[in-house]
Amino acid sequence: SIEIVNIANNHSFDYGEKGLEDTVKALEKENIAYCGGGPNIEKAREPKIVEKDGVKIAFLGYAQVGREFKASSNKPGIAPGIEDYVREDVRKAKEKSDIVIVSFHYGVELAEKPNEQQKKISRTAIDSGADIVLGHHPHVVQGIERYKQGIIFYSLGNFCFGGNSNPADKDSFIAKIKVNKYGIQELDVIPIKTSSGKNNFQPYEAEGREKDRIAKKIMGRL
């Protein structure tokens, strides 16, 4: 049940503009919404708004890693994680929706804790009206921060990842968040392993001591 994705990342142009175009077409064919990229900068920065049970949720996507692939007024690409863009886009999205979720591709690969740049742009998003920030790129889990009315997940780690034949760190988690028109109501962190044995692209929920160990790791990485 993958319903929306952020396509702003440092691999969006691995196969050039045609690759990004094909990605968008594939998503549209499967009725999967996307944010963070498009045929021009206006579309790349545009929020995708999903309505569920009377609650309007806006999704925005940006990349601070891979900003050289940023879109322009007449060139396809991704939305760069620039503070002025984030402030303006979040405020506009909040006017049209109840909940704003911002997805950032940022940080340093394999770093266990978020850096100051991650913290600054994430808090800027919350200050501008966002409720939830979802971070990714480090390939390992980082900490969770309650900031004002919102919550920041600095790095969810991997979910389905085939970049390495057998990644050493297979710990990750799912953020399960219940919202209504007024904000976050419930939050549950579900520790997972990204694969068993060799990297077989089959994440599964951790149990017992493994579950406790991963949860403790997440809480200690802020």
Coordinates of C-alpha atoms in Angstrom, one line a residue:
S1 CA 0.0 0.0 0.0
I2 CA 2.6 2.6 -1.1
E3 CA 0.4 5.6 -2.0
I4 CA 2.9 8.5 -2.2
V5 CA 6.6 8.9 -2.6
N6 CA 9.2 11.6 -2.6
I7 CA 11.4 11.5 -5.7
A8 CA 13.8 14.2 -4.6
N9 CA 17.1 12.5 -4.0
N10 CA 20.7 12.2 -5.2
H11 CA 19.9 9.3 -7.6
S12 CA 16.9 10.9 -9.4
F13 CA 19.2 11.6 -12.4
D14 CA 21.1 8.4 -12.5
Y15 CA 19.6 8.0 -16.0
G16 CA 19.3 11.6 -16.8
E17 CA 16.1 13.6 -17.6
K18 CA 14.6 10.6 -19.4
G19 CA 15.1 8.4 -16.3
L20 CA 13.2 10.9 -14.2
E21 CA 10.5 11.2 -16.8
D22 CA 10.1 7.4 -16.9
T23 CA 9.9 7.2 -13.1
V24 CA 7.1 9.7 -13.1
K25 CA 5.2 7.8 -15.8
A26 CA 5.6 4.5 -13.9
L27 CA 4.3 6.1 -10.8
E28 CA 1.3 7.7 -12.6
K29 CA 0.5 4.3 -14.3
E30 CA 0.2 2.7 -10.8
N31 CA -1.7 5.6 -9.4
I32 CA 1.1 6.4 -6.9
A33 CA 1.3 10.1 -6.0
Y34 CA 4.7 11.8 -5.9
C35 CA 6.2 15.0 -4.7
G36 CA 9.7 16.6 -4.8
G37 CA 10.2 16.5 -8.6
G38 CA 8.7 17.3 -11.9
P39 CA 9.0 18.9 -15.3
N40 CA 9.9 22.3 -13.7
I41 CA 10.6 23.9 -10.4
E42 CA 7.0 25.0 -9.8
K43 CA 5.8 21.4 -10.1
A44 CA 8.7 20.0 -8.1
R45 CA 7.8 22.3 -5.2
E46 CA 4.1 21.8 -5.5
P47 CA 2.4 19.9 -2.5
K48 CA 0.5 16.7 -3.2
I49 CA -2.7 16.8 -1.1
V50 CA -4.4 13.6 -0.1
E51 CA -7.8 13.6 1.7
K52 CA -8.7 10.7 4.0
D53 CA -11.7 10.6 6.3
G54 CA -12.2 14.3 5.9
V55 CA -8.5 15.2 6.8
K56 CA -6.4 16.9 4.2
I57 CA -2.7 15.9 4.3
A58 CA -0.2 17.8 2.2
F59 CA 3.1 16.2 1.3
L60 CA 6.3 18.1 0.2
G61 CA 9.6 16.6 -0.8
Y62 CA 13.1 18.1 -1.0
A63 CA 16.7 17.0 -1.3
Q64 CA 19.8 18.6 0.2
V65 CA 21.9 15.8 -1.2
G66 CA 21.8 16.0 -5.0
R67 CA 20.9 19.6 -5.3
E68 CA 22.8 19.8 -8.6
F69 CA 19.8 18.1 -10.1
K70 CA 17.4 20.9 -9.1
A71 CA 14.6 21.8 -11.5
S72 CA 14.3 25.3 -13.0
S73 CA 11.5 27.1 -14.7
N74 CA 12.2 25.3 -18.0
K75 CA 14.1 22.2 -16.9
P76 CA 12.9 19.1 -15.2
G77 CA 14.5 18.1 -11.9
I78 CA 14.0 17.9 -8.1
A79 CA 13.1 20.4 -5.4
P80 CA 16.3 21.5 -3.6
G81 CA 16.1 21.8 0.2
I82 CA 16.5 25.6 0.4
E83 CA 15.2 27.3 3.5
D84 CA 13.3 30.0 1.6
Y85 CA 11.6 27.4 -0.5
V86 CA 10.6 25.3 2.5
R87 CA 9.2 28.3 4.4
E88 CA 7.1 29.5 1.5
D89 CA 5.9 26.1 0.4
V90 CA 5.0 24.8 3.9
R91 CA 3.0 28.0 4.6
K92 CA 1.1 27.7 1.3
A93 CA 0.5 24.0 1.9
K94 CA -0.8 24.7 5.4
E95 CA -3.4 27.1 4.0
K96 CA -4.8 24.3 1.9
S97 CA -4.6 21.4 4.3
D98 CA -4.9 20.2 7.9
I99 CA -1.6 18.4 8.2
V100 CA 1.7 19.0 6.4
I101 CA 4.3 16.3 6.0
V102 CA 7.8 17.2 4.7
S103 CA 10.2 14.6 3.4
F104 CA 13.9 15.5 3.3
H105 CA 16.7 13.6 1.6
Y106 CA 19.6 15.0 3.7
G107 CA 22.4 14.2 6.1
V108 CA 25.6 12.2 5.9
E109 CA 25.7 8.5 4.9
L110 CA 26.2 6.2 7.9
A111 CA 26.2 9.1 10.4
E112 CA 24.5 7.9 13.6
K113 CA 23.3 11.4 14.6
P114 CA 21.8 14.3 12.6
N115 CA 24.1 17.2 11.8
E116 CA 23.3 20.9 12.4
Q117 CA 22.1 21.4 8.8
Q118 CA 19.5 18.7 9.2
K119 CA 18.3 20.1 12.5
K120 CA 18.1 23.7 11.1
I121 CA 16.1 22.8 7.9
S122 CA 13.8 20.4 9.8
R123 CA 13.0 23.0 12.5
T124 CA 12.4 25.6 9.8
A125 CA 9.8 23.3 8.3
I126 CA 8.0 22.9 11.7
D127 CA 8.3 26.7 12.5
S128 CA 6.6 27.3 9.1
G129 CA 3.6 25.1 9.9
A130 CA 4.7 21.5 9.2
D131 CA 3.5 18.8 11.5
I132 CA 5.8 15.9 10.6
V133 CA 9.3 15.7 9.1
L134 CA 10.6 12.5 7.6
G135 CA 14.3 12.2 6.9
H136 CA 16.3 9.8 4.8
H137 CA 19.7 9.3 3.0
P138 CA 22.0 8.2 5.9
H139 CA 21.0 4.5 5.4
V140 CA 21.0 4.1 9.2
V141 CA 18.5 5.2 11.8
Q142 CA 18.9 8.5 13.5
G143 CA 17.0 10.0 16.4
I144 CA 13.5 11.4 16.8
E145 CA 12.8 14.9 18.1
R146 CA 9.6 16.4 19.4
Y147 CA 9.8 20.1 18.4
K148 CA 7.0 22.5 19.2
Q149 CA 3.8 21.2 17.7
G150 CA 5.6 18.7 15.4
I151 CA 7.8 15.7 15.3
I152 CA 11.0 15.1 13.3
F153 CA 12.3 11.7 12.3
Y154 CA 15.9 12.5 11.2
S155 CA 16.5 9.2 9.4
L156 CA 14.2 6.3 9.0
G157 CA 17.1 4.2 7.8
N158 CA 16.5 1.7 4.9
F159 CA 13.3 -0.1 4.1
C160 CA 13.9 -2.0 0.8
F161 CA 17.5 -1.4 -0.2
G162 CA 19.6 -3.1 -2.8
G163 CA 22.5 -0.7 -3.0
N164 CA 24.8 -3.2 -1.2
S165 CA 24.8 -6.9 -1.7
N166 CA 24.5 -7.4 2.1
P167 CA 24.4 -4.2 4.2
A168 CA 26.0 -4.5 7.6
D169 CA 23.3 -2.5 9.3
K170 CA 19.9 -3.9 8.7
D171 CA 18.1 -2.0 11.6
S172 CA 15.3 0.3 10.7
F173 CA 11.9 1.4 11.7
I174 CA 8.4 2.4 10.5
A175 CA 6.9 5.6 11.9
K176 CA 3.1 4.9 12.5
I177 CA 1.4 8.2 13.0
K178 CA -2.3 8.8 13.6
V179 CA -3.5 12.4 12.9
N180 CA -6.7 14.4 12.8
K181 CA -7.5 17.9 11.7
Y182 CA -5.8 19.3 14.8
G183 CA -2.5 17.5 14.6
I184 CA -0.7 14.4 15.7
Q185 CA -2.9 12.2 18.0
E186 CA -0.9 9.0 18.3
L187 CA 2.7 7.9 17.5
D188 CA 4.1 4.4 17.4
V189 CA 7.6 3.4 16.3
I190 CA 7.8 -0.1 14.8
P191 CA 11.4 -1.5 14.8
I192 CA 12.1 -3.6 11.7
K193 CA 14.9 -5.5 10.0
T194 CA 15.4 -4.6 6.4
S195 CA 16.1 -8.2 5.3
S196 CA 17.0 -11.6 6.7
G197 CA 20.4 -13.2 5.9
K198 CA 21.4 -11.8 2.5
N199 CA 19.7 -8.7 1.2
N200 CA 16.4 -10.2 -0.1
F201 CA 14.4 -7.0 -0.1
Q202 CA 11.9 -8.4 2.5
P203 CA 11.6 -6.2 5.6
Y204 CA 10.1 -7.7 8.6
E205 CA 9.0 -6.6 12.1
A206 CA 11.6 -7.1 14.8
E207 CA 10.6 -9.0 17.9
G208 CA 11.8 -9.6 21.4
R209 CA 15.4 -8.5 22.2
E210 CA 16.0 -7.3 18.7
K211 CA 12.9 -5.1 18.9
D212 CA 14.1 -3.6 22.2
R213 CA 17.6 -3.2 21.0
I214 CA 16.6 -1.2 17.9
A215 CA 14.1 0.9 19.8
K216 CA 16.9 1.8 22.3
K217 CA 19.3 2.6 19.5
I218 CA 16.8 5.0 17.9
M219 CA 16.1 6.8 21.2
G220 CA 19.9 7.3 21.8
R221 CA 20.7 8.8 18.4
L222 CA 19.6 12.4 18.7

